[in-house]
């Protein structure tokens, strides 16, 4: 196998492309004597004549034509790679995949996406909408650059969690349960009324199961919703009571479509959490989005997953 200096192929490519030593030398910012020496060494190493030079320019020998067909493909692929990399590093092109839970998407992520898109319109955003456990699993499998979810979370090894934004859930009901207005209720007293909750595979379900257990109760929802944004329409339709993040419930509360059921028990605060896999370095686009995501947020705590 020939051990040819790859720089010689680069000289050969530009001379062949422009059929001129002068133009190639100007593009590569080299002197013509250095160009000539490099081409002579290439011909010597390959053992054949590649170029014929005259006052009218450069022509290729049959051997030169055969070599150029391969060199052109390789060099143009390298140039395309350089251009793509330049676009990625300058954030003019590229893509970013974020896995998000429904609540995190509506409370925090959408406004951050809007700001990012205005600043970097060439970056293509892909958003996957999953429950917190599904989002973390997708991150572990390398299907997302990072995920933005709600607590509680169960971190996998090498995962880093940053708590960004607290929010409070409220218990809401529709007009079919208007008799619950005007007083505070214990969860135990509300057991006889139908409850709407997310499915048992979600961390929201686990959160409320723990809350009920602390009150000596069993969480027994009558209706299970697939996503948080399904709960409010079900409550409005009179299917039961439901726990909803206050930021998502506020429009319906303000319009009177639902009302808050006041509780004796305090529902613990939950958090919007950013989770990253520390085994992978973030892309330039991911680094900029992470900067924007944490900008203006009170970063509360940071934790690492354990093996």
CSV table of C-alpha atoms in Angstrom, one decimal:
chain,number,residue,atom,x,y,z
A,1,UNK,CA,0.0,0.0,0.0
A,2,UNK,CA,1.4,3.4,-1.0
A,3,UNK,CA,2.0,5.9,1.8
A,4,UNK,CA,1.1,9.1,-0.1
A,5,UNK,CA,1.0,12.4,1.7
A,6,UNK,CA,-2.7,13.4,1.7
A,7,UNK,CA,-1.9,17.0,1.2
A,8,UNK,CA,-0.6,16.1,-2.3
A,9,UNK,CA,-4.1,14.8,-3.2
A,10,UNK,CA,-5.5,18.1,-2.1
A,11,UNK,CA,-3.2,20.1,-4.3
A,12,UNK,CA,-4.0,17.7,-7.2
A,13,UNK,CA,-7.8,18.2,-6.6
A,14,UNK,CA,-7.7,22.0,-6.9
A,15,UNK,CA,-5.4,22.0,-9.9
A,16,UNK,CA,-7.6,19.6,-11.7
A,17,UNK,CA,-10.8,21.4,-10.7
A,18,UNK,CA,-9.6,24.8,-12.0
A,19,UNK,CA,-7.3,23.4,-14.7
A,20,UNK,CA,-4.8,26.1,-13.5
A,21,UNK,CA,-1.8,26.1,-11.2
A,22,UNK,CA,-2.2,29.8,-10.7
A,23,UNK,CA,-5.9,29.6,-9.6
A,24,UNK,CA,-5.2,26.7,-7.3
A,25,UNK,CA,-2.2,28.4,-5.8
A,26,UNK,CA,-4.3,31.5,-5.1
A,27,UNK,CA,-7.1,29.5,-3.4
A,28,UNK,CA,-4.7,27.5,-1.3
A,29,UNK,CA,-2.6,30.6,-0.6
A,30,UNK,CA,0.6,28.8,-1.8
A,31,UNK,CA,3.4,29.7,-4.1
A,32,UNK,CA,3.4,28.1,-7.5
A,33,UNK,CA,6.9,26.5,-7.0
A,34,UNK,CA,5.6,24.8,-3.8
A,35,UNK,CA,2.5,23.6,-5.7
A,36,UNK,CA,4.7,22.2,-8.5
A,37,UNK,CA,7.0,20.4,-6.0
A,38,UNK,CA,4.0,18.8,-4.3
A,39,UNK,CA,2.5,17.6,-7.7
A,40,UNK,CA,5.9,16.2,-8.8
A,41,UNK,CA,6.2,14.2,-5.6
A,42,UNK,CA,2.7,12.9,-6.0
A,43,UNK,CA,3.5,11.7,-9.5
A,44,UNK,CA,6.8,10.2,-8.3
A,45,UNK,CA,5.1,8.3,-5.5
A,46,UNK,CA,2.4,6.9,-7.8
A,47,UNK,CA,4.9,6.2,-10.5
A,48,UNK,CA,2.9,7.8,-13.4
A,49,UNK,CA,2.3,11.1,-15.1
A,50,UNK,CA,-0.9,12.8,-14.0
A,51,UNK,CA,-0.8,16.3,-15.5
A,52,UNK,CA,0.4,18.0,-18.6
A,53,UNK,CA,1.2,21.7,-18.1
A,54,UNK,CA,1.2,24.2,-20.9
A,55,UNK,CA,0.8,27.9,-21.5
A,56,UNK,CA,-3.0,27.3,-21.9
A,57,UNK,CA,-3.3,25.6,-18.5
A,58,UNK,CA,-3.4,22.1,-17.2
A,59,UNK,CA,-4.8,18.9,-18.8
A,60,UNK,CA,-5.1,15.5,-17.3
A,61,UNK,CA,-3.5,12.3,-18.6
A,62,UNK,CA,-5.7,9.2,-18.7
A,63,UNK,CA,-4.1,8.2,-15.4
A,64,UNK,CA,-4.8,11.6,-14.0
A,65,UNK,CA,-8.5,11.4,-15.1
A,66,UNK,CA,-8.8,8.0,-13.4
A,67,UNK,CA,-7.3,9.3,-10.2
A,68,UNK,CA,-9.3,12.6,-10.2
A,69,UNK,CA,-12.6,10.7,-10.3
A,70,UNK,CA,-11.8,9.2,-6.9
A,71,UNK,CA,-10.0,12.2,-5.4
A,72,UNK,CA,-12.9,14.5,-6.3
A,73,UNK,CA,-15.4,12.4,-4.4
A,74,UNK,CA,-13.2,12.2,-1.3
A,75,UNK,CA,-12.3,15.9,-1.3
A,76,UNK,CA,-15.9,17.1,-1.8
A,77,UNK,CA,-17.1,14.8,1.0
A,78,UNK,CA,-14.5,16.4,3.3
A,79,UNK,CA,-15.6,19.9,2.2
A,80,UNK,CA,-19.2,19.0,2.8
A,81,UNK,CA,-18.3,17.7,6.3
A,82,UNK,CA,-16.3,20.9,7.1
A,83,UNK,CA,-19.2,23.1,5.9
A,84,UNK,CA,-21.7,21.1,8.0
A,85,UNK,CA,-19.5,21.2,11.0
A,86,UNK,CA,-19.1,25.0,10.6
A,87,UNK,CA,-22.9,25.4,10.4
A,88,UNK,CA,-23.3,23.2,13.5
A,89,UNK,CA,-20.7,25.0,15.6
A,90,UNK,CA,-21.9,28.4,14.5
A,91,UNK,CA,-25.5,27.3,15.3
A,92,UNK,CA,-26.7,28.1,11.8
A,93,UNK,CA,-27.7,24.5,11.3
A,94,UNK,CA,-28.2,21.3,13.3
A,95,UNK,CA,-30.9,19.6,15.4
A,96,UNK,CA,-31.9,19.2,19.0
A,97,UNK,CA,-34.1,16.4,20.5
A,98,UNK,CA,-35.8,17.1,23.9
A,99,UNK,CA,-37.9,14.6,25.7
A,100,UNK,CA,-40.5,16.3,27.9
A,101,UNK,CA,-43.4,15.5,30.1
A,102,UNK,CA,-46.7,17.3,29.4
A,103,UNK,CA,-46.6,19.5,32.5
A,104,UNK,CA,-43.0,20.5,32.0
A,105,UNK,CA,-43.7,21.3,28.4
A,106,UNK,CA,-46.5,23.7,29.1
A,107,UNK,CA,-45.2,25.3,32.3
A,108,UNK,CA,-41.6,26.0,31.2
A,109,UNK,CA,-40.3,24.5,28.1
A,110,UNK,CA,-42.6,26.1,25.4
A,111,UNK,CA,-41.5,29.6,26.3
A,112,UNK,CA,-37.9,28.6,26.4
A,113,UNK,CA,-38.3,26.9,23.0
A,114,UNK,CA,-39.8,30.1,21.6
A,115,UNK,CA,-36.9,32.2,22.8
A,116,UNK,CA,-34.3,29.7,21.4
A,117,UNK,CA,-36.0,29.5,18.0
A,118,UNK,CA,-35.9,33.3,17.7
A,119,UNK,CA,-32.2,33.3,18.4
A,120,UNK,CA,-31.3,30.2,16.4
A,121,UNK,CA,-33.9,29.7,13.7
A,122,UNK,CA,-31.6,27.3,11.8
A,123,UNK,CA,-31.7,24.7,14.5
A,124,UNK,CA,-34.4,22.1,14.0
A,125,UNK,CA,-36.2,21.2,17.3
A,126,UNK,CA,-37.6,17.7,17.9
A,127,UNK,CA,-39.9,17.3,20.9
A,128,UNK,CA,-40.9,13.9,22.3
A,129,UNK,CA,-43.8,14.0,24.8
A,130,UNK,CA,-43.6,11.2,27.4
A,131,UNK,CA,-44.2,10.5,31.0
A,132,UNK,CA,-41.3,11.2,33.3
A,133,UNK,CA,-40.2,7.5,33.5
A,134,UNK,CA,-40.5,7.1,29.7
A,135,UNK,CA,-38.5,10.3,29.1
A,136,UNK,CA,-35.7,9.2,31.4
A,137,UNK,CA,-35.6,5.8,29.6
A,138,UNK,CA,-35.4,7.6,26.2
A,139,UNK,CA,-32.5,9.7,27.5
A,140,UNK,CA,-30.7,6.6,28.7
A,141,UNK,CA,-31.0,5.0,25.3
A,142,UNK,CA,-29.5,8.0,23.6
A,143,UNK,CA,-32.8,9.1,21.9
A,144,UNK,CA,-32.7,12.6,23.4
A,145,UNK,CA,-30.1,15.3,24.1
A,146,UNK,CA,-31.7,15.8,27.5
A,147,UNK,CA,-35.2,15.7,29.1
A,148,UNK,CA,-37.3,18.2,31.0
A,149,UNK,CA,-39.8,16.5,33.3
A,150,UNK,CA,-41.6,16.9,36.7
A,151,UNK,CA,-40.6,15.4,40.0
A,152,UNK,CA,-40.6,12.9,41.5
A,153,UNK,CA,-37.9,11.2,39.4
A,154,UNK,CA,-35.9,8.0,39.6
A,155,UNK,CA,-32.4,8.8,38.2
A,156,UNK,CA,-30.4,6.2,36.4
A,157,UNK,CA,-26.6,5.9,36.9
A,158,UNK,CA,-24.6,8.8,35.4
A,159,UNK,CA,-27.6,11.1,35.2
A,160,UNK,CA,-27.5,14.6,36.5
A,161,UNK,CA,-30.7,16.4,37.7
A,162,UNK,CA,-31.2,20.1,38.1
A,163,UNK,CA,-34.4,21.4,39.7
A,164,UNK,CA,-35.5,24.5,37.9
A,165,UNK,CA,-38.9,25.7,38.8
A,166,UNK,CA,-41.4,24.8,41.6
A,167,UNK,CA,-45.1,24.5,41.0
A,168,UNK,CA,-48.1,23.6,43.1
A,169,UNK,CA,-50.9,21.2,42.3
A,170,UNK,CA,-54.5,22.0,43.1
A,171,UNK,CA,-57.6,19.8,43.4
A,172,UNK,CA,-60.3,21.0,41.0
A,173,UNK,CA,-63.9,20.1,40.4
A,174,UNK,CA,-66.7,21.1,37.9
A,175,UNK,CA,-70.1,22.5,38.7
A,176,UNK,CA,-71.6,19.0,39.2
A,177,UNK,CA,-69.7,19.2,42.6
A,178,UNK,CA,-70.6,22.7,43.5
A,179,UNK,CA,-71.7,21.5,46.9
A,180,UNK,CA,-68.0,21.2,47.8
A,181,UNK,CA,-67.5,24.9,47.6
A,182,UNK,CA,-67.1,27.1,50.7
A,183,UNK,CA,-65.3,24.8,53.1
A,184,UNK,CA,-62.1,22.9,53.6
A,185,UNK,CA,-62.1,19.1,53.2
A,186,UNK,CA,-59.9,16.3,54.3
A,187,UNK,CA,-58.9,13.8,51.6
A,188,UNK,CA,-60.6,11.1,53.7
A,189,UNK,CA,-63.9,13.0,53.4
A,190,UNK,CA,-63.6,13.1,49.6
A,191,UNK,CA,-63.0,9.4,49.2
A,192,UNK,CA,-66.7,8.8,48.2
A,193,UNK,CA,-66.4,11.1,45.2
A,194,UNK,CA,-64.9,9.9,41.9
A,195,UNK,CA,-61.2,10.8,41.3
A,196,UNK,CA,-59.4,11.3,38.0
A,197,UNK,CA,-55.6,10.6,38.0
A,198,UNK,CA,-52.8,9.8,35.7
A,199,UNK,CA,-52.0,6.1,35.2
A,200,UNK,CA,-50.2,3.9,37.7
A,201,UNK,CA,-47.0,3.8,35.5
A,202,UNK,CA,-46.4,7.6,36.0
A,203,UNK,CA,-44.5,9.3,38.7
A,204,UNK,CA,-47.4,11.6,39.3
A,205,UNK,CA,-49.4,8.6,40.4
A,206,UNK,CA,-46.6,7.5,42.7
A,207,UNK,CA,-46.5,11.1,44.2
A,208,UNK,CA,-50.2,11.0,45.0
A,209,UNK,CA,-50.1,7.4,46.2
A,210,UNK,CA,-47.5,8.5,48.8
A,211,UNK,CA,-49.6,11.5,49.8
A,212,UNK,CA,-52.6,9.3,50.4
A,213,UNK,CA,-50.6,6.7,52.3
A,214,UNK,CA,-49.3,9.4,54.6
A,215,UNK,CA,-53.0,10.2,55.4
A,216,UNK,CA,-53.7,6.5,56.0
A,217,UNK,CA,-55.6,6.2,52.7
A,218,UNK,CA,-55.5,4.2,49.5
A,219,UNK,CA,-55.3,6.0,46.1
A,220,UNK,CA,-58.1,4.5,44.1
A,221,UNK,CA,-58.9,6.6,41.0
A,222,UNK,CA,-62.1,6.0,39.1
A,223,UNK,CA,-60.7,7.3,35.8
A,224,UNK,CA,-57.1,7.2,34.6
A,225,UNK,CA,-55.9,9.8,32.1
A,226,UNK,CA,-53.0,9.3,29.7
A,227,UNK,CA,-51.7,12.9,30.0
A,228,UNK,CA,-52.1,15.8,32.4
A,229,UNK,CA,-53.9,17.9,29.8
A,230,UNK,CA,-56.7,15.3,29.6
A,231,UNK,CA,-57.7,15.8,33.3
A,232,UNK,CA,-59.2,19.2,33.0
A,233,UNK,CA,-61.7,18.3,30.3
A,234,UNK,CA,-62.7,15.3,32.2
A,235,UNK,CA,-63.2,17.4,35.4
A,236,UNK,CA,-65.3,19.9,33.4
A,237,UNK,CA,-67.4,17.1,32.0
A,238,UNK,CA,-68.3,16.1,35.6
A,239,UNK,CA,-66.4,12.8,35.6
A,240,UNK,CA,-64.9,13.5,39.0
A,241,UNK,CA,-62.3,15.5,40.9
A,242,UNK,CA,-58.7,15.9,39.7
A,243,UNK,CA,-55.3,17.1,40.7
A,244,UNK,CA,-53.9,19.6,38.2
A,245,UNK,CA,-50.8,21.8,38.3
A,246,UNK,CA,-52.0,25.3,39.2
A,247,UNK,CA,-50.3,27.0,36.1
A,248,UNK,CA,-52.3,24.7,33.8
A,249,UNK,CA,-55.5,25.1,35.8
A,250,UNK,CA,-55.5,28.9,36.1
A,251,UNK,CA,-57.3,29.7,32.8
A,252,UNK,CA,-60.2,27.3,33.7
A,253,UNK,CA,-60.2,28.6,37.3
A,254,UNK,CA,-60.4,32.2,36.1
A,255,UNK,CA,-63.2,31.5,33.7
A,256,UNK,CA,-65.2,29.6,36.2
A,257,UNK,CA,-65.2,26.3,34.2
A,258,UNK,CA,-63.8,24.6,37.3
A,259,UNK,CA,-63.2,25.6,40.9
A,260,UNK,CA,-60.5,24.7,43.5
A,261,UNK,CA,-61.5,22.3,46.2
A,262,UNK,CA,-59.9,23.6,49.4
A,263,UNK,CA,-58.0,20.9,51.4
A,264,UNK,CA,-56.9,20.6,55.0
A,265,UNK,CA,-53.9,18.7,53.9
A,266,UNK,CA,-51.0,20.5,52.1
A,267,UNK,CA,-50.0,19.2,48.7
A,268,UNK,CA,-46.2,19.2,48.6
A,269,UNK,CA,-44.5,21.4,46.0
A,270,UNK,CA,-43.3,19.6,42.9
A,271,UNK,CA,-40.5,20.8,40.5
A,272,UNK,CA,-39.6,21.1,36.9
A,273,UNK,CA,-36.4,19.1,36.5
A,274,UNK,CA,-33.7,19.1,33.8
A,275,UNK,CA,-32.0,15.7,33.4
A,276,UNK,CA,-28.8,15.1,31.5
A,277,UNK,CA,-26.8,12.0,30.8
A,278,UNK,CA,-23.2,12.8,31.8
A,279,UNK,CA,-21.8,10.0,29.7
A,280,UNK,CA,-22.4,12.1,26.6
A,281,UNK,CA,-21.1,15.6,25.8
A,282,UNK,CA,-23.8,18.0,24.7
A,283,UNK,CA,-23.8,19.3,21.1
A,284,UNK,CA,-23.2,23.1,20.6
A,285,UNK,CA,-27.0,23.5,20.1
A,286,UNK,CA,-27.7,21.5,23.3
A,287,UNK,CA,-25.2,23.7,25.3
A,288,UNK,CA,-26.9,26.9,24.1
A,289,UNK,CA,-30.4,25.5,24.9
A,290,UNK,CA,-29.3,24.4,28.4
A,291,UNK,CA,-27.9,27.9,29.0
A,292,UNK,CA,-31.2,29.4,27.9
A,293,UNK,CA,-33.2,26.9,29.9
A,294,UNK,CA,-31.4,27.8,33.2
A,295,UNK,CA,-31.3,31.5,32.5
A,296,UNK,CA,-33.7,33.4,34.8
A,297,UNK,CA,-34.5,30.2,36.7
A,298,UNK,CA,-33.7,29.7,40.4
A,299,UNK,CA,-31.7,26.5,40.2
A,300,UNK,CA,-32.7,24.8,43.5
A,301,UNK,CA,-30.7,21.7,43.8
A,302,UNK,CA,-28.6,19.4,41.7
A,303,UNK,CA,-28.3,15.7,42.2
A,304,UNK,CA,-26.6,12.7,40.5
A,305,UNK,CA,-28.0,9.3,39.8
A,306,UNK,CA,-26.2,6.4,41.6
A,307,UNK,CA,-25.1,3.1,40.2
